[in-house]
Amino acid sequence: MQPPVLSPYQSLMAATPVVHRSVQVDGRTTHYWVYGPEDADRTVLAVHGFRGDHHGLETIAAHLQGVRVIVPDLPGFGVSDPLPVSDIDSYVGWLTGLHAALGLGRDTVVLGHSFGSIVVAATVAAGLDTRLLVLVNPIAAPALQGPRAVGTGIAIGYYRAGAVLPKPLGLGLLRNPAIVRVMSIAMLRSHDRDLRRWVHNQHDRYFSAFANRTSVLEAFRTSVTHDVSEFADRITVPVLMIAAEHDDITAVPEQRALAARLRDAELVVIPQVGHLVHYETPDVAAEAVLRRMADAPRRTKRDGRTKAGRASRRPTATDARADAARADAARADAARADAARADGARADAARTDAARTDVARADAARTAPRSDARDRTGTDTAAGDSAAGGPTDGGVS
């Protein structure tokens, strides 16, 4: 019998109060967990990523000491009921309804990790009011364009196969432990053996907790056909972006380009970390959130006025130079990101042309007259046995 896998944050988690509750949103049950003091004067509503559940964000919640943190299971994941259709409009309706059902107001900070960043950004863009929007490992650029397009296409094929195969085979594919481990390894950057073991255990335990195959396929399609930049021009509240230096899903230049588009954004880049900031450096992420929460009341409201009794600091020449430097860096990063996407598009086009040529040759070979009637059975079976890569882009946890 193997020893239990202990969390590196177990002492902090043990000291953090947590209560499990549920609420009806549009006739369906959403389960949520409340971390921290119930009577806290600050509240964060946090939304986890694709194929995860509330466990993924409890480490950040525990580090937000003195704050009430509410973490639901997304519909169709964990133990929450699925939506009739898992598209972006349905997620926006769900989060808006949950916010209202819990009696939350503008003072509640709204946070989303990975796919959760898309959900919260879309909801705030649709009108949900908050004093601060926090995006952790935000999906800042389209997954179907540029260098990630091929990997995303493979992952789409994986989830589609999981949905259309006979149920035992489909579920076996989607919950295959080896594939889950590949996804976990692909996203993890830490070299700490104990931390790696714990993160893999978290994915082993919770990455396959979804309601049904249709929900997970629809949710994945939503996660790769939308991104935060789609909603940037309609987000007018202050935004804190917590990105990672080695995030393979959205690179730092694309994060900077997104920050430059937002009306009031601060970008924090955590070094030597990938897409699992919530597992690898929850303390650093929580520290940034607490600092920005303390500053948020002094920031301009949506109508341009400052809160009564608080004076906003007059910008200095140093501020102007810093802002100009950040804007120049963001423009340069955006240009590099555009160039990378263009290179990826050209490569995709070249692959498509090559594939069309191969198909044309195959068609010509089939229609050409045969010179003999010899039996050629068994000559093509090996062609379908190889697989190019794996669905590592499917793990937006």
PDB file of N, CA and C in Angstrom, residues 157-222:
ATOM      1  N   GLY A 157     -10.011  16.422 -31.572  1.00  0.00           N
ATOM      2  CA  GLY A 157     -10.258  15.062 -32.041  1.00  0.00           C
ATOM      3  C   GLY A 157     -10.372  14.072 -30.894  1.00  0.00           C
ATOM      4  N   TYR A 158      -9.538  14.263 -29.877  1.00  0.00           N
ATOM      5  CA  TYR A 158      -9.569  13.390 -28.696  1.00  0.00           C
ATOM      6  C   TYR A 158     -10.921  13.487 -27.991  1.00  0.00           C
ATOM      7  N   TYR A 159     -11.391  14.702 -27.734  1.00  0.00           N
ATOM      8  CA  TYR A 159     -12.664  14.861 -27.026  1.00  0.00           C
ATOM      9  C   TYR A 159     -13.843  14.432 -27.896  1.00  0.00           C
ATOM     10  N   ARG A 160     -13.745  14.662 -29.196  1.00  0.00           N
ATOM     11  CA  ARG A 160     -14.821  14.211 -30.083  1.00  0.00           C
ATOM     12  C   ARG A 160     -14.905  12.686 -30.082  1.00  0.00           C
ATOM     13  N   ALA A 161     -13.754  12.025 -30.126  1.00  0.00           N
ATOM     14  CA  ALA A 161     -13.746  10.561 -30.079  1.00  0.00           C
ATOM     15  C   ALA A 161     -14.334  10.068 -28.767  1.00  0.00           C
ATOM     16  N   GLY A 162     -13.983  10.731 -27.673  1.00  0.00           N
ATOM     17  CA  GLY A 162     -14.528  10.340 -26.381  1.00  0.00           C
ATOM     18  C   GLY A 162     -16.035  10.465 -26.315  1.00  0.00           C
ATOM     19  N   ALA A 163     -16.589  11.405 -27.096  1.00  0.00           N
ATOM     20  CA  ALA A 163     -18.032  11.628 -27.075  1.00  0.00           C
ATOM     21  C   ALA A 163     -18.795  10.684 -27.996  1.00  0.00           C
ATOM     22  N   VAL A 164     -18.186  10.241 -29.110  1.00  0.00           N
ATOM     23  CA  VAL A 164     -18.928   9.461 -30.104  1.00  0.00           C
ATOM     24  C   VAL A 164     -18.690   7.957 -29.997  1.00  0.00           C
ATOM     25  N   LEU A 165     -17.615   7.538 -29.357  1.00  0.00           N
ATOM     26  CA  LEU A 165     -17.385   6.107 -29.174  1.00  0.00           C
ATOM     27  C   LEU A 165     -18.467   5.512 -28.279  1.00  0.00           C
ATOM     28  N   PRO A 166     -18.684   4.197 -28.338  1.00  0.00           N
ATOM     29  CA  PRO A 166     -19.582   3.574 -27.370  1.00  0.00           C
ATOM     30  C   PRO A 166     -19.203   3.990 -25.950  1.00  0.00           C
ATOM     31  N   LYS A 167     -20.203   4.134 -25.100  1.00  0.00           N
ATOM     32  CA  LYS A 167     -19.994   4.768 -23.794  1.00  0.00           C
ATOM     33  C   LYS A 167     -18.818   4.203 -23.005  1.00  0.00           C
ATOM     34  N   PRO A 168     -18.687   2.878 -22.844  1.00  0.00           N
ATOM     35  CA  PRO A 168     -17.542   2.380 -22.063  1.00  0.00           C
ATOM     36  C   PRO A 168     -16.198   2.776 -22.664  1.00  0.00           C
ATOM     37  N   LEU A 169     -16.103   2.714 -24.001  1.00  0.00           N
ATOM     38  CA  LEU A 169     -14.846   3.077 -24.655  1.00  0.00           C
ATOM     39  C   LEU A 169     -14.594   4.579 -24.564  1.00  0.00           C
ATOM     40  N   GLY A 170     -15.652   5.366 -24.758  1.00  0.00           N
ATOM     41  CA  GLY A 170     -15.500   6.816 -24.712  1.00  0.00           C
ATOM     42  C   GLY A 170     -15.081   7.310 -23.342  1.00  0.00           C
ATOM     43  N   LEU A 171     -15.753   6.816 -22.304  1.00  0.00           N
ATOM     44  CA  LEU A 171     -15.381   7.215 -20.944  1.00  0.00           C
ATOM     45  C   LEU A 171     -13.992   6.712 -20.591  1.00  0.00           C
ATOM     46  N   GLY A 172     -13.670   5.503 -21.061  1.00  0.00           N
ATOM     47  CA  GLY A 172     -12.332   4.974 -20.806  1.00  0.00           C
ATOM     48  C   GLY A 172     -11.251   5.828 -21.430  1.00  0.00           C
ATOM     49  N   LEU A 173     -11.531   6.364 -22.627  1.00  0.00           N
ATOM     50  CA  LEU A 173     -10.571   7.245 -23.286  1.00  0.00           C
ATOM     51  C   LEU A 173     -10.438   8.565 -22.536  1.00  0.00           C
ATOM     52  N   LEU A 174     -11.560   9.185 -22.193  1.00  0.00           N
ATOM     53  CA  LEU A 174     -11.525  10.489 -21.537  1.00  0.00           C
ATOM     54  C   LEU A 174     -10.912  10.422 -20.145  1.00  0.00           C
ATOM     55  N   ARG A 175     -11.091   9.281 -19.472  1.00  0.00           N
ATOM     56  CA  ARG A 175     -10.583   9.144 -18.104  1.00  0.00           C
ATOM     57  C   ARG A 175      -9.328   8.278 -18.034  1.00  0.00           C
ATOM     58  N   ASN A 176      -8.708   8.042 -19.171  1.00  0.00           N
ATOM     59  CA  ASN A 176      -7.518   7.195 -19.207  1.00  0.00           C
ATOM     60  C   ASN A 176      -6.427   7.777 -18.314  1.00  0.00           C
ATOM     61  N   PRO A 177      -5.959   7.030 -17.310  1.00  0.00           N
ATOM     62  CA  PRO A 177      -4.966   7.579 -16.376  1.00  0.00           C
ATOM     63  C   PRO A 177      -3.671   8.011 -17.049  1.00  0.00           C
ATOM     64  N   ALA A 178      -3.260   7.284 -18.086  1.00  0.00           N
ATOM     65  CA  ALA A 178      -2.011   7.642 -18.765  1.00  0.00           C
ATOM     66  C   ALA A 178      -2.144   8.987 -19.473  1.00  0.00           C
ATOM     67  N   ILE A 179      -3.302   9.223 -20.108  1.00  0.00           N
ATOM     68  CA  ILE A 179      -3.509  10.492 -20.801  1.00  0.00           C
ATOM     69  C   ILE A 179      -3.615  11.635 -19.801  1.00  0.00           C
ATOM     70  N   VAL A 180      -4.315  11.400 -18.701  1.00  0.00           N
ATOM     71  CA  VAL A 180      -4.401  12.421 -17.646  1.00  0.00           C
ATOM     72  C   VAL A 180      -3.014  12.769 -17.124  1.00  0.00           C
ATOM     73  N   ARG A 181      -2.161  11.765 -16.956  1.00  0.00           N
ATOM     74  CA  ARG A 181      -0.810  12.019 -16.461  1.00  0.00           C
ATOM     75  C   ARG A 181       0.004  12.823 -17.479  1.00  0.00           C
ATOM     76  N   VAL A 182      -0.158  12.515 -18.767  1.00  0.00           N
ATOM     77  CA  VAL A 182       0.546  13.287 -19.801  1.00  0.00           C
ATOM     78  C   VAL A 182       0.135  14.756 -19.738  1.00  0.00           C
ATOM     79  N   MET A 183      -1.155  15.008 -19.588  1.00  0.00           N
ATOM     80  CA  MET A 183      -1.634  16.386 -19.465  1.00  0.00           C
ATOM     81  C   MET A 183      -1.017  17.069 -18.252  1.00  0.00           C
ATOM     82  N   SER A 184      -0.970  16.358 -17.137  1.00  0.00           N
ATOM     83  CA  SER A 184      -0.423  16.922 -15.903  1.00  0.00           C
ATOM     84  C   SER A 184       1.052  17.257 -16.055  1.00  0.00           C
ATOM     85  N   ILE A 185       1.810  16.332 -16.630  1.00  0.00           N
ATOM     86  CA  ILE A 185       3.250  16.553 -16.832  1.00  0.00           C
ATOM     87  C   ILE A 185       3.483  17.733 -17.765  1.00  0.00           C
ATOM     88  N   ALA A 186       2.657  17.839 -18.808  1.00  0.00           N
ATOM     89  CA  ALA A 186       2.845  18.905 -19.798  1.00  0.00           C
ATOM     90  C   ALA A 186       2.677  20.288 -19.190  1.00  0.00           C
ATOM     91  N   MET A 187       1.838  20.417 -18.175  1.00  0.00           N
ATOM     92  CA  MET A 187       1.562  21.734 -17.603  1.00  0.00           C
ATOM     93  C   MET A 187       2.444  22.085 -16.413  1.00  0.00           C
ATOM     94  N   LEU A 188       3.044  21.094 -15.774  1.00  0.00           N
ATOM     95  CA  LEU A 188       3.791  21.313 -14.536  1.00  0.00           C
ATOM     96  C   LEU A 188       5.221  21.728 -14.838  1.00  0.00           C
ATOM     97  N   ARG A 189       5.736  22.713 -14.084  1.00  0.00           N
ATOM     98  CA  ARG A 189       7.095  23.203 -14.299  1.00  0.00           C
ATOM     99  C   ARG A 189       8.006  22.999 -13.092  1.00  0.00           C
ATOM    100  N   SER A 190       7.442  22.812 -11.928  1.00  0.00           N
ATOM    101  CA  SER A 190       8.250  22.687 -10.717  1.00  0.00           C
ATOM    102  C   SER A 190       9.105  21.421 -10.748  1.00  0.00           C
ATOM    103  N   HIS A 191      10.324  21.526 -10.177  1.00  0.00           N
ATOM    104  CA  HIS A 191      11.201  20.363 -10.048  1.00  0.00           C
ATOM    105  C   HIS A 191      11.143  19.769  -8.638  1.00  0.00           C
ATOM    106  N   ASP A 192      10.314  20.343  -7.781  1.00  0.00           N
ATOM    107  CA  ASP A 192      10.161  19.833  -6.422  1.00  0.00           C
ATOM    108  C   ASP A 192       9.419  18.496  -6.472  1.00  0.00           C
ATOM    109  N   ARG A 193      10.091  17.429  -6.011  1.00  0.00           N
ATOM    110  CA  ARG A 193       9.527  16.082  -6.155  1.00  0.00           C
ATOM    111  C   ARG A 193       8.210  15.933  -5.403  1.00  0.00           C
ATOM    112  N   ASP A 194       8.149  16.437  -4.172  1.00  0.00           N
ATOM    113  CA  ASP A 194       6.927  16.302  -3.379  1.00  0.00           C
ATOM    114  C   ASP A 194       5.778  17.093  -3.994  1.00  0.00           C
ATOM    115  N   LEU A 195       6.076  18.292  -4.482  1.00  0.00           N
ATOM    116  CA  LEU A 195       5.032  19.101  -5.110  1.00  0.00           C
ATOM    117  C   LEU A 195       4.533  18.434  -6.386  1.00  0.00           C
ATOM    118  N   ARG A 196       5.436  17.908  -7.204  1.00  0.00           N
ATOM    119  CA  ARG A 196       5.032  17.247  -8.442  1.00  0.00           C
ATOM    120  C   ARG A 196       4.137  16.042  -8.140  1.00  0.00           C
ATOM    121  N   ARG A 197       4.532  15.270  -7.146  1.00  0.00           N
ATOM    122  CA  ARG A 197       3.748  14.087  -6.785  1.00  0.00           C
ATOM    123  C   ARG A 197       2.334  14.492  -6.346  1.00  0.00           C
ATOM    124  N   TRP A 198       2.244  15.564  -5.582  1.00  0.00           N
ATOM    125  CA  TRP A 198       0.940  16.023  -5.107  1.00  0.00           C
ATOM    126  C   TRP A 198       0.083  16.554  -6.253  1.00  0.00           C
ATOM    127  N   VAL A 199       0.671  17.339  -7.153  1.00  0.00           N
ATOM    128  CA  VAL A 199      -0.086  17.880  -8.285  1.00  0.00           C
ATOM    129  C   VAL A 199      -0.605  16.747  -9.168  1.00  0.00           C
ATOM    130  N   HIS A 200       0.235  15.768  -9.460  1.00  0.00           N
ATOM    131  CA  HIS A 200      -0.220  14.625 -10.262  1.00  0.00           C
ATOM    132  C   HIS A 200      -1.362  13.898  -9.553  1.00  0.00           C
ATOM    133  N   ASN A 201      -1.263  13.771  -8.245  1.00  0.00           N
ATOM    134  CA  ASN A 201      -2.324  13.124  -7.482  1.00  0.00           C
ATOM    135  C   ASN A 201      -3.634  13.918  -7.552  1.00  0.00           C
ATOM    136  N   GLN A 202      -3.531  15.242  -7.517  1.00  0.00           N
ATOM    137  CA  GLN A 202      -4.723  16.081  -7.649  1.00  0.00           C
ATOM    138  C   GLN A 202      -5.408  15.846  -8.995  1.00  0.00           C
ATOM    139  N   HIS A 203      -4.623  15.797 -10.049  1.00  0.00           N
ATOM    140  CA  HIS A 203      -5.203  15.548 -11.370  1.00  0.00           C
ATOM    141  C   HIS A 203      -5.758  14.125 -11.466  1.00  0.00           C
ATOM    142  N   ASP A 204      -5.053  13.158 -10.892  1.00  0.00           N
ATOM    143  CA  ASP A 204      -5.550  11.776 -10.900  1.00  0.00           C
ATOM    144  C   ASP A 204      -6.916  11.684 -10.221  1.00  0.00           C
ATOM    145  N   ARG A 205      -7.097  12.427  -9.144  1.00  0.00           N
ATOM    146  CA  ARG A 205      -8.313  12.319  -8.333  1.00  0.00           C
ATOM    147  C   ARG A 205      -9.482  13.134  -8.879  1.00  0.00           C
ATOM    148  N   TYR A 206      -9.197  14.295  -9.467  1.00  0.00           N
ATOM    149  CA  TYR A 206     -10.284  15.231  -9.767  1.00  0.00           C
ATOM    150  C   TYR A 206     -10.431  15.595 -11.244  1.00  0.00           C
ATOM    151  N   PHE A 207      -9.488  15.212 -12.089  1.00  0.00           N
ATOM    152  CA  PHE A 207      -9.516  15.646 -13.482  1.00  0.00           C
ATOM    153  C   PHE A 207     -10.582  14.918 -14.289  1.00  0.00           C
ATOM    154  N   SER A 208     -11.109  13.834 -13.778  1.00  0.00           N
ATOM    155  CA  SER A 208     -12.104  13.056 -14.517  1.00  0.00           C
ATOM    156  C   SER A 208     -13.481  13.136 -13.874  1.00  0.00           C
ATOM    157  N   ALA A 209     -13.687  14.130 -13.013  1.00  0.00           N
ATOM    158  CA  ALA A 209     -14.971  14.293 -12.333  1.00  0.00           C
ATOM    159  C   ALA A 209     -15.880  15.199 -13.163  1.00  0.00           C
ATOM    160  N   PHE A 210     -16.414  14.661 -14.254  1.00  0.00           N
ATOM    161  CA  PHE A 210     -17.341  15.422 -15.078  1.00  0.00           C
ATOM    162  C   PHE A 210     -18.640  14.644 -15.205  1.00  0.00           C
ATOM    163  N   ALA A 211     -19.727  15.370 -15.489  1.00  0.00           N
ATOM    164  CA  ALA A 211     -21.059  14.772 -15.444  1.00  0.00           C
ATOM    165  C   ALA A 211     -21.296  13.776 -16.566  1.00  0.00           C
ATOM    166  N   ASN A 212     -20.917  14.129 -17.779  1.00  0.00           N
ATOM    167  CA  ASN A 212     -21.148  13.258 -18.925  1.00  0.00           C
ATOM    168  C   ASN A 212     -20.226  13.669 -20.065  1.00  0.00           C
ATOM    169  N   ARG A 213     -20.196  12.839 -21.085  1.00  0.00           N
ATOM    170  CA  ARG A 213     -19.258  13.063 -22.198  1.00  0.00           C
ATOM    171  C   ARG A 213     -19.633  14.281 -23.037  1.00  0.00           C
ATOM    172  N   THR A 214     -20.918  14.505 -23.209  1.00  0.00           N
ATOM    173  CA  THR A 214     -21.344  15.652 -24.015  1.00  0.00           C
ATOM    174  C   THR A 214     -20.932  16.965 -23.363  1.00  0.00           C
ATOM    175  N   SER A 215     -21.114  17.052 -22.053  1.00  0.00           N
ATOM    176  CA  SER A 215     -20.763  18.283 -21.337  1.00  0.00           C
ATOM    177  C   SER A 215     -19.284  18.595 -21.458  1.00  0.00           C
ATOM    178  N   VAL A 216     -18.438  17.570 -21.321  1.00  0.00           N
ATOM    179  CA  VAL A 216     -17.001  17.831 -21.361  1.00  0.00           C
ATOM    180  C   VAL A 216     -16.559  18.214 -22.772  1.00  0.00           C
ATOM    181  N   LEU A 217     -17.171  17.621 -23.801  1.00  0.00           N
ATOM    182  CA  LEU A 217     -16.834  18.004 -25.176  1.00  0.00           C
ATOM    183  C   LEU A 217     -17.276  19.437 -25.463  1.00  0.00           C
ATOM    184  N   GLU A 218     -18.500  19.785 -25.069  1.00  0.00           N
ATOM    185  CA  GLU A 218     -18.994  21.143 -25.305  1.00  0.00           C
ATOM    186  C   GLU A 218     -18.174  22.170 -24.537  1.00  0.00           C
ATOM    187  N   ALA A 219     -17.812  21.834 -23.298  1.00  0.00           N
ATOM    188  CA  ALA A 219     -17.000  22.759 -22.504  1.00  0.00           C
ATOM    189  C   ALA A 219     -15.631  22.960 -23.138  1.00  0.00           C
ATOM    190  N   PHE A 220     -15.047  21.877 -23.663  1.00  0.00           N
ATOM    191  CA  PHE A 220     -13.745  22.022 -24.311  1.00  0.00           C
ATOM    192  C   PHE A 220     -13.854  22.904 -25.550  1.00  0.00           C
ATOM    193  N   ARG A 221     -14.885  22.672 -26.358  1.00  0.00           N
ATOM    194  CA  ARG A 221     -15.068  23.518 -27.543  1.00  0.00           C
ATOM    195  C   ARG A 221     -15.198  24.990 -27.145  1.00  0.00           C
ATOM    196  N   THR A 222     -15.940  25.240 -26.076  1.00  0.00           N
ATOM    197  CA  THR A 222     -16.085  26.618 -25.605  1.00  0.00           C
ATOM    198  C   THR A 222     -14.744  27.189 -25.174  1.00  0.00           C
TER     199      THR A 222
END
